[in-house]
mmCIF file of C-alpha atoms and ligand atoms in Angstrom:
data_model
loop_
_atom_site.group_PDB
_atom_site.id
_atom_site.type_symbol
_atom_site.label_atom_id
_atom_site.label_comp_id
_atom_site.label_asym_id
_atom_site.label_seq_id
_atom_site.Cartn_x
_atom_site.Cartn_y
_atom_site.Cartn_z
ATOM 1 C CA MET G 1 103.535 138.850 110.561
ATOM 2 C CA THR G 2 100.230 137.339 109.460
ATOM 3 C CA GLU G 3 99.864 134.534 111.915
ATOM 4 C CA ALA G 4 97.171 131.956 111.167
ATOM 5 C CA LYS G 5 94.271 131.944 113.601
ATOM 6 C CA VAL G 6 94.542 128.949 115.869
ATOM 7 C CA ARG G 7 92.461 126.007 114.783
ATOM 8 C CA ALA G 8 91.499 123.690 117.620
ATOM 9 C CA PHE G 9 92.680 120.113 117.151
ATOM 10 C CA PRO G 10 89.970 117.479 117.454
ATOM 11 C CA PRO G 11 90.554 114.986 120.289
ATOM 12 C CA ALA G 12 92.502 111.850 119.405
ATOM 13 C CA VAL G 13 90.904 108.402 119.464
ATOM 14 C CA VAL G 14 92.989 106.492 122.000
ATOM 15 C CA ASN G 15 93.082 102.687 121.785
ATOM 16 C CA ALA G 16 95.180 99.911 123.310
ATOM 17 C CA GLU G 17 97.746 100.124 120.505
ATOM 18 C CA SER G 18 98.230 103.894 120.758
ATOM 19 C CA LYS G 19 97.737 104.474 124.507
ATOM 20 C CA PRO G 20 101.475 104.649 125.371
ATOM 21 C CA TYR G 21 101.888 107.283 122.637
ATOM 22 C CA TRP G 22 99.132 109.484 124.073
ATOM 23 C CA ASP G 23 100.231 108.894 127.686
ATOM 24 C CA ALA G 24 103.666 110.177 126.645
ATOM 25 C CA ALA G 25 102.098 113.167 124.878
ATOM 26 C CA GLU G 26 100.483 114.125 128.207
ATOM 27 C CA LYS G 27 104.038 114.344 129.566
ATOM 28 C CA GLY G 28 105.295 116.366 126.611
ATOM 29 C CA LYS G 29 107.133 113.462 124.984
ATOM 30 C CA LEU G 30 106.952 112.355 121.359
ATOM 31 C CA LEU G 31 107.264 108.608 120.852
ATOM 32 C CA TYR G 32 107.958 106.538 117.775
ATOM 33 C CA LYS G 33 108.496 102.824 117.338
ATOM 34 C CA PHE G 34 111.579 100.811 116.491
ATOM 35 C CA CYS G 35 111.580 97.227 115.228
ATOM 36 C CA THR G 36 114.302 95.119 116.818
ATOM 37 C CA ALA G 37 113.829 92.401 114.160
ATOM 38 C CA CYS G 38 114.635 94.517 111.067
ATOM 39 C CA LYS G 39 116.239 97.441 112.960
ATOM 40 C CA LYS G 40 114.017 100.059 111.326
ATOM 41 C CA PRO G 41 112.181 102.937 112.994
ATOM 42 C CA HIS G 42 108.627 103.699 111.908
ATOM 43 C CA PHE G 43 105.884 106.277 112.347
ATOM 44 C CA TYR G 44 102.920 106.346 113.036
ATOM 45 C CA PRO G 45 103.607 103.732 115.709
ATOM 46 C CA ARG G 46 102.166 100.241 115.267
ATOM 47 C CA THR G 47 102.231 96.967 117.176
ATOM 48 C CA LEU G 48 103.393 95.151 114.035
ATOM 49 C CA CYS G 49 106.356 96.527 112.105
ATOM 50 C CA PRO G 50 105.064 97.878 108.741
ATOM 51 C CA PHE G 51 108.284 96.748 107.021
ATOM 52 C CA CYS G 52 108.727 93.138 108.226
ATOM 53 C CA PHE G 53 105.480 92.504 110.176
ATOM 54 C CA SER G 54 107.383 91.424 113.289
ATOM 55 C CA ASP G 55 105.753 92.114 116.660
ATOM 56 C CA LYS G 56 109.174 92.917 118.106
ATOM 57 C CA THR G 57 108.527 96.638 118.131
ATOM 58 C CA GLU G 58 109.506 98.890 120.998
ATOM 59 C CA TRP G 59 108.690 102.459 121.966
ATOM 60 C CA LYS G 60 111.420 105.077 121.742
ATOM 61 C CA GLU G 61 111.402 108.741 122.603
ATOM 62 C CA ALA G 62 112.061 111.094 119.689
ATOM 63 C CA SER G 63 114.180 114.202 120.122
ATOM 64 C CA GLY G 64 111.258 116.206 118.778
ATOM 65 C CA LYS G 65 113.501 117.786 116.147
ATOM 66 C CA GLY G 66 112.810 117.496 112.462
ATOM 67 C CA VAL G 67 112.707 119.178 109.054
ATOM 68 C CA ILE G 68 109.737 119.941 106.808
ATOM 69 C CA TYR G 69 109.501 117.397 103.957
ATOM 70 C CA SER G 70 106.443 119.078 102.426
ATOM 71 C CA HIS G 71 103.677 121.414 103.578
ATOM 72 C CA SER G 72 100.298 122.712 102.457
ATOM 73 C CA THR G 73 98.129 125.450 103.949
ATOM 74 C CA MET G 74 94.347 125.187 103.815
ATOM 75 C CA ARG G 75 93.139 128.787 103.472
ATOM 76 C CA ARG G 76 89.499 128.261 102.502
ATOM 77 C CA THR G 77 88.397 127.694 106.083
ATOM 78 C CA PRO G 78 87.505 130.239 108.779
ATOM 79 C CA GLU G 79 90.718 129.238 110.582
ATOM 80 C CA PRO G 80 93.465 128.446 108.068
ATOM 81 C CA TYR G 81 95.759 125.597 109.041
ATOM 82 C CA THR G 82 98.919 123.984 107.724
ATOM 83 C CA LEU G 83 99.405 120.274 107.189
ATOM 84 C CA ALA G 84 102.896 118.929 106.704
ATOM 85 C CA TYR G 85 105.122 115.929 106.521
ATOM 86 C CA VAL G 86 107.986 116.376 108.968
ATOM 87 C CA THR G 87 111.020 114.091 108.779
ATOM 88 C CA LEU G 88 112.061 113.318 112.341
ATOM 89 C CA GLU G 89 115.703 113.358 113.352
ATOM 90 C CA GLU G 90 115.344 109.588 113.934
ATOM 91 C CA GLY G 91 114.376 108.942 110.289
ATOM 92 C CA PRO G 92 110.646 108.428 109.782
ATOM 93 C CA THR G 93 108.505 111.121 108.191
ATOM 94 C CA ALA G 94 105.355 112.000 110.131
ATOM 95 C CA LEU G 95 102.079 113.463 108.894
ATOM 96 C CA THR G 96 101.430 116.400 111.214
ATOM 97 C CA GLY G 97 100.581 120.074 111.446
ATOM 98 C CA ILE G 98 102.755 123.199 111.552
ATOM 99 C CA VAL G 99 101.618 125.721 114.167
ATOM 100 C CA ASP G 100 102.762 129.035 115.693
ATOM 101 C CA CYS G 101 104.054 130.179 112.307
ATOM 102 C CA ASP G 102 103.514 132.429 109.309
ATOM 103 C CA PRO G 103 102.437 129.848 106.695
ATOM 104 C CA ASP G 104 103.752 132.048 103.855
ATOM 105 C CA LYS G 105 107.285 131.799 105.244
ATOM 106 C CA LEU G 106 107.485 128.023 105.607
ATOM 107 C CA LYS G 107 110.073 126.227 103.473
ATOM 108 C CA ILE G 108 110.796 122.627 102.577
ATOM 109 C CA GLY G 109 113.845 121.604 104.582
ATOM 110 C CA GLN G 110 113.097 124.120 107.344
ATOM 111 C CA LYS G 111 113.996 123.022 110.888
ATOM 112 C CA VAL G 112 111.041 122.511 113.221
ATOM 113 C CA HIS G 113 110.461 121.140 116.714
ATOM 114 C CA VAL G 114 107.576 119.388 118.395
ATOM 115 C CA VAL G 115 105.012 121.303 120.435
ATOM 116 C CA PHE G 116 101.960 119.866 122.170
ATOM 117 C CA LYS G 117 98.592 121.484 121.551
ATOM 118 C CA PRO G 118 95.754 120.909 124.022
ATOM 119 C CA THR G 119 92.443 119.391 122.964
ATOM 120 C CA LYS G 120 89.081 119.891 124.680
ATOM 121 C CA GLU G 121 88.673 116.263 125.671
ATOM 122 C CA GLY G 122 91.660 113.986 125.533
ATOM 123 C CA PRO G 123 95.435 114.134 125.396
ATOM 124 C CA PRO G 124 97.370 116.978 123.749
ATOM 125 C CA ILE G 125 98.237 116.554 120.071
ATOM 126 C CA PRO G 126 101.862 116.755 118.876
ATOM 127 C CA ALA G 127 102.433 119.351 116.151
ATOM 128 C CA PHE G 128 105.534 121.191 114.962
ATOM 129 C CA ALA G 129 106.675 124.802 115.066
ATOM 130 C CA PRO G 130 109.591 126.496 113.287
ATOM 131 C CA ASP G 131 112.809 126.660 115.326
ATOM 132 C CA MET A 1 80.114 92.977 81.588
ATOM 133 C CA THR A 2 79.088 89.500 80.597
ATOM 134 C CA SER A 3 80.375 86.076 79.537
ATOM 135 C CA PRO A 4 82.019 85.689 76.082
ATOM 136 C CA GLU A 5 79.057 83.563 74.907
ATOM 137 C CA VAL A 6 76.442 86.163 75.817
ATOM 138 C CA ALA A 7 78.673 88.973 74.507
ATOM 139 C CA LYS A 8 78.767 87.382 71.048
ATOM 140 C CA SER A 9 74.951 87.210 70.921
ATOM 141 C CA LEU A 10 74.545 90.937 71.634
ATOM 142 C CA LYS A 11 75.643 92.172 68.193
ATOM 143 C CA ARG A 12 77.802 94.905 69.743
ATOM 144 C CA PRO A 13 81.541 95.553 69.204
ATOM 145 C CA LEU A 14 83.369 93.345 71.705
ATOM 146 C CA VAL A 15 85.959 94.549 74.216
ATOM 147 C CA LYS A 16 88.025 92.193 76.334
ATOM 148 C CA VAL A 17 90.124 92.730 79.483
ATOM 149 C CA MET A 18 93.770 91.924 78.698
ATOM 150 C CA GLY A 19 95.321 92.705 82.053
ATOM 151 C CA ALA A 20 94.647 94.350 85.393
ATOM 152 C CA GLY A 21 96.696 95.494 88.361
ATOM 153 C CA GLU A 22 95.954 96.968 91.762
ATOM 154 C CA ALA A 23 98.158 98.481 94.455
ATOM 155 C CA PRO A 24 97.671 100.459 97.654
ATOM 156 C CA LYS A 25 100.105 103.127 98.794
ATOM 157 C CA GLY A 26 100.093 104.601 102.285
ATOM 158 C CA GLN A 27 102.542 106.427 104.503
ATOM 159 C CA MET A 28 104.868 103.426 104.284
ATOM 160 C CA GLY A 29 105.803 103.455 107.931
ATOM 161 C CA GLY A 30 107.220 106.956 107.555
ATOM 162 C CA ASP A 31 109.269 106.175 104.428
ATOM 163 C CA VAL A 32 107.290 108.947 102.710
ATOM 164 C CA ASN A 33 107.900 109.857 99.062
ATOM 165 C CA LEU A 34 105.248 112.073 97.476
ATOM 166 C CA THR A 35 106.738 111.965 93.987
ATOM 167 C CA TYR A 36 105.078 108.719 92.897
ATOM 168 C CA SER A 37 101.738 106.937 93.261
ATOM 169 C CA GLY A 38 100.595 103.317 93.503
ATOM 170 C CA ALA A 39 100.484 103.339 89.676
ATOM 171 C CA ARG A 40 104.181 102.507 89.880
ATOM 172 C CA TRP A 41 103.096 99.023 91.000
ATOM 173 C CA SER A 42 99.599 98.533 89.517
ATOM 174 C CA GLY A 43 100.824 99.517 86.015
ATOM 175 C CA PRO A 44 103.583 96.917 85.568
ATOM 176 C CA THR A 45 101.236 94.169 86.878
ATOM 177 C CA ALA A 46 98.605 95.081 84.283
ATOM 178 C CA PHE A 47 101.128 95.433 81.430
ATOM 179 C CA ALA A 48 102.710 92.082 82.307
ATOM 180 C CA GLU A 49 99.371 90.262 82.341
ATOM 181 C CA ALA A 50 98.333 91.929 79.066
ATOM 182 C CA GLY A 51 101.704 91.198 77.426
ATOM 183 C CA VAL A 52 101.939 94.743 76.030
ATOM 184 C CA THR A 53 103.990 97.872 76.782
ATOM 185 C CA PRO A 54 103.028 101.550 77.151
ATOM 186 C CA LYS A 55 103.946 102.066 73.459
ATOM 187 C CA ASP A 56 101.097 99.734 72.460
ATOM 188 C CA ILE A 57 98.404 101.847 74.154
ATOM 189 C CA LYS A 58 96.372 103.824 71.583
ATOM 190 C CA TYR A 59 94.145 105.601 74.083
ATOM 191 C CA ALA A 60 94.244 106.157 77.868
ATOM 192 C CA SER A 61 91.628 107.208 80.388
ATOM 193 C CA ILE A 62 93.563 108.422 83.416
ATOM 194 C CA TYR A 63 91.914 109.610 86.598
ATOM 195 C CA ASP A 64 92.224 113.371 86.941
ATOM 196 C CA SER A 65 91.170 114.549 90.388
ATOM 197 C CA PHE A 66 93.759 117.306 89.860
ATOM 198 C CA THR A 67 96.239 118.052 87.087
ATOM 199 C CA ILE A 68 99.128 116.801 89.238
ATOM 200 C CA THR A 69 97.368 113.428 89.519
ATOM 201 C CA VAL A 70 97.583 113.010 85.748
ATOM 202 C CA LEU A 71 101.226 114.092 85.536
ATOM 203 C CA MET A 72 102.287 111.638 88.246
ATOM 204 C CA GLN A 73 100.331 108.746 86.768
ATOM 205 C CA ILE A 74 101.568 109.299 83.201
ATOM 206 C CA GLU A 75 105.092 109.001 84.580
ATOM 207 C CA ASP A 76 104.351 106.089 86.937
ATOM 208 C CA LEU A 77 102.645 104.092 84.157
ATOM 209 C CA GLY A 78 105.719 104.491 81.946
ATOM 210 C CA PHE A 79 104.310 106.759 79.219
ATOM 211 C CA CYS A 80 107.293 109.073 79.783
ATOM 212 C CA GLU A 81 110.359 109.300 81.990
ATOM 213 C CA LYS A 82 109.904 110.217 85.646
ATOM 214 C CA GLY A 83 109.976 114.001 85.910
ATOM 215 C CA GLN A 84 109.081 114.524 82.234
ATOM 216 C CA GLY A 85 105.279 114.487 82.663
ATOM 217 C CA GLY A 86 104.956 118.261 82.351
ATOM 218 C CA LYS A 87 106.887 118.381 79.098
ATOM 219 C CA PHE A 88 105.042 115.327 77.744
ATOM 220 C CA VAL A 89 101.713 117.086 78.299
ATOM 221 C CA SER A 90 102.718 120.573 77.163
ATOM 222 C CA ASP A 91 104.056 119.049 73.927
ATOM 223 C CA GLY A 92 100.433 118.131 73.113
ATOM 224 C CA ASN A 93 100.796 114.396 73.599
ATOM 225 C CA LEU A 94 97.391 114.013 75.279
ATOM 226 C CA ILE A 95 95.434 115.562 72.380
ATOM 227 C CA SER A 96 93.571 113.085 70.192
ATOM 228 C CA GLY A 97 94.794 113.260 66.601
ATOM 229 C CA VAL A 98 97.913 115.188 67.643
ATOM 230 C CA GLY A 99 99.900 113.390 70.340
ATOM 231 C CA LYS A 100 101.197 109.953 71.300
ATOM 232 C CA LEU A 101 98.647 109.297 74.043
ATOM 233 C CA PRO A 102 95.083 110.465 73.277
ATOM 234 C CA PHE A 103 93.556 110.882 76.709
ATOM 235 C CA ASN A 104 90.221 111.460 78.480
ATOM 236 C CA THR A 105 88.374 112.279 75.257
ATOM 237 C CA ASP A 106 85.127 112.606 77.237
ATOM 238 C CA GLY A 107 86.661 115.619 78.984
ATOM 239 C CA GLY A 108 87.657 113.552 82.001
ATOM 240 C CA GLY A 109 86.792 114.415 85.567
ATOM 241 C CA LEU A 110 88.152 117.950 85.424
ATOM 242 C CA CYS A 111 86.146 119.013 82.346
ATOM 243 C CA ASN A 112 83.133 116.736 82.187
ATOM 244 C CA ASN A 113 82.258 114.116 84.766
ATOM 245 C CA HIS A 114 83.000 113.014 88.307
ATOM 246 C CA PRO A 115 79.998 111.192 89.716
ATOM 247 C CA ALA A 116 80.863 111.333 93.443
ATOM 248 C CA ASN A 117 83.219 108.438 94.234
ATOM 249 C CA ARG A 118 82.619 106.820 90.854
ATOM 250 C CA GLY A 119 85.229 108.716 88.853
ATOM 251 C CA GLY A 120 86.801 105.367 87.961
ATOM 252 C CA ILE A 121 83.932 103.841 86.018
ATOM 253 C CA THR A 122 83.619 106.832 83.677
ATOM 254 C CA LYS A 123 87.262 106.195 82.755
ATOM 255 C CA VAL A 124 86.397 102.638 81.737
ATOM 256 C CA ILE A 125 83.287 103.805 79.857
ATOM 257 C CA GLU A 126 85.209 106.232 77.615
ATOM 258 C CA ALA A 127 87.971 103.670 76.990
ATOM 259 C CA VAL A 128 85.329 101.161 75.854
ATOM 260 C CA ARG A 129 83.719 103.807 73.611
ATOM 261 C CA GLN A 130 87.114 104.398 71.988
ATOM 262 C CA LEU A 131 87.704 100.668 71.446
ATOM 263 C CA ARG A 132 84.235 100.303 69.921
ATOM 264 C CA GLY A 133 84.783 103.313 67.651
ATOM 265 C CA GLU A 134 81.865 105.025 69.370
ATOM 266 C CA ALA A 135 83.653 108.074 70.822
ATOM 267 C CA HIS A 136 82.762 111.524 69.509
ATOM 268 C CA PRO A 137 83.985 111.713 65.867
ATOM 269 C CA LYS A 138 86.145 114.751 66.652
ATOM 270 C CA VAL A 139 88.183 112.778 69.186
ATOM 271 C CA GLN A 140 87.808 109.159 68.028
ATOM 272 C CA VAL A 141 91.267 107.563 67.824
ATOM 273 C CA LYS A 142 91.898 105.804 64.493
ATOM 274 C CA ASN A 143 92.465 102.038 64.723
ATOM 275 C CA CYS A 144 92.040 102.091 68.483
ATOM 276 C CA ASP A 145 92.682 98.437 69.308
ATOM 277 C CA ILE A 146 94.263 98.644 72.798
ATOM 278 C CA ALA A 147 93.291 101.091 75.536
ATOM 279 C CA LEU A 148 94.155 101.666 79.170
ATOM 280 C CA ALA A 149 92.039 102.951 82.055
ATOM 281 C CA HIS A 150 93.657 103.946 85.314
ATOM 282 C CA GLY A 151 92.140 105.135 88.574
ATOM 283 C CA THR A 152 93.283 106.416 91.941
ATOM 284 C CA GLY A 153 91.054 106.383 95.001
ATOM 285 C CA GLY A 154 91.683 108.042 98.336
ATOM 286 C CA SER A 155 94.251 110.763 98.968
ATOM 287 C CA LEU A 156 97.421 110.803 96.860
ATOM 288 C CA GLY A 157 99.522 112.235 99.675
ATOM 289 C CA VAL A 158 98.269 110.100 102.554
ATOM 290 C CA ARG A 159 96.695 106.794 101.526
ATOM 291 C CA HIS A 160 95.295 105.690 98.199
ATOM 292 C CA GLY A 161 94.616 102.707 95.989
ATOM 293 C CA SER A 162 95.626 102.515 92.320
ATOM 294 C CA ALA A 163 94.027 100.336 89.655
ATOM 295 C CA THR A 164 95.113 99.800 86.046
ATOM 296 C CA LEU A 165 93.033 98.086 83.389
ATOM 297 C CA ILE A 166 94.181 97.241 79.859
ATOM 298 C CA MET A 167 91.509 96.346 77.304
ATOM 299 C CA GLU A 168 91.449 95.313 73.647
ATOM 300 C CA ARG A 169 88.968 95.336 70.818
ATOM 301 C CA VAL A 170 88.194 91.752 69.888
HETATM 302 ZN ZN1 ZN H 201 110.655 95.206 111.217
#
């Protein structure tokens, strides 16, 4: 199995809007947001609902399970890496990375689960690995 | 660009903007669909303002960061059915003098020019050349009275802006 060399994730920029998300990541939890006004989940999480602009958004914990919507591997770097859209079990599709995998074997529709990858300075970054 | 009064005094073939449309497309709160671009929204706005349809376009400059960009935009702008872009192109429709939609006769970004982040303006420049009858004789479209220029800025898969411009020879 030709596993990609591990590319270090750059640290996240944490601000007031995203702090609960990163605090949860420290505890190994993936959060998304749900709007109680229009009853829609969204990702990435925002204070204002991107669908109806209501501020009645609340944090929810995702199961961490999802399927690959699409993926692309960048090979022209010293450490190849795979970007992907993963559709969470709760509905929204998240822009993320696929790790701990053989990029050549990834498939659209493949089941994946969240893993947290450490960064040098800052909270760990959620990524996904094949089940 | 200048006022109509000044334009008339310049003794150059005149080109007028008929309609324009703009639209951003992002990750849509996680409602991700990679099969279309913001052209799906900027195109109809421009066509409505211009009062014309895709059938009326004699020449199109369409931003070509990659071949897939062109295929998606041809479909989104209504030049062919969604999903039929590949067939539309392989049937020769983009070749001046051959197909229905003479396209990027300057070679476009992939074959000729992409001045850093200014790949949009070269699209307008070639469309204006076509409307003025000043394109290269081998690719000049006959009776080119209405042309379209369309650009995409940003990243198609993550966040981009689309702009459509429809112009006519006066
Ligand atoms: Zn809402």
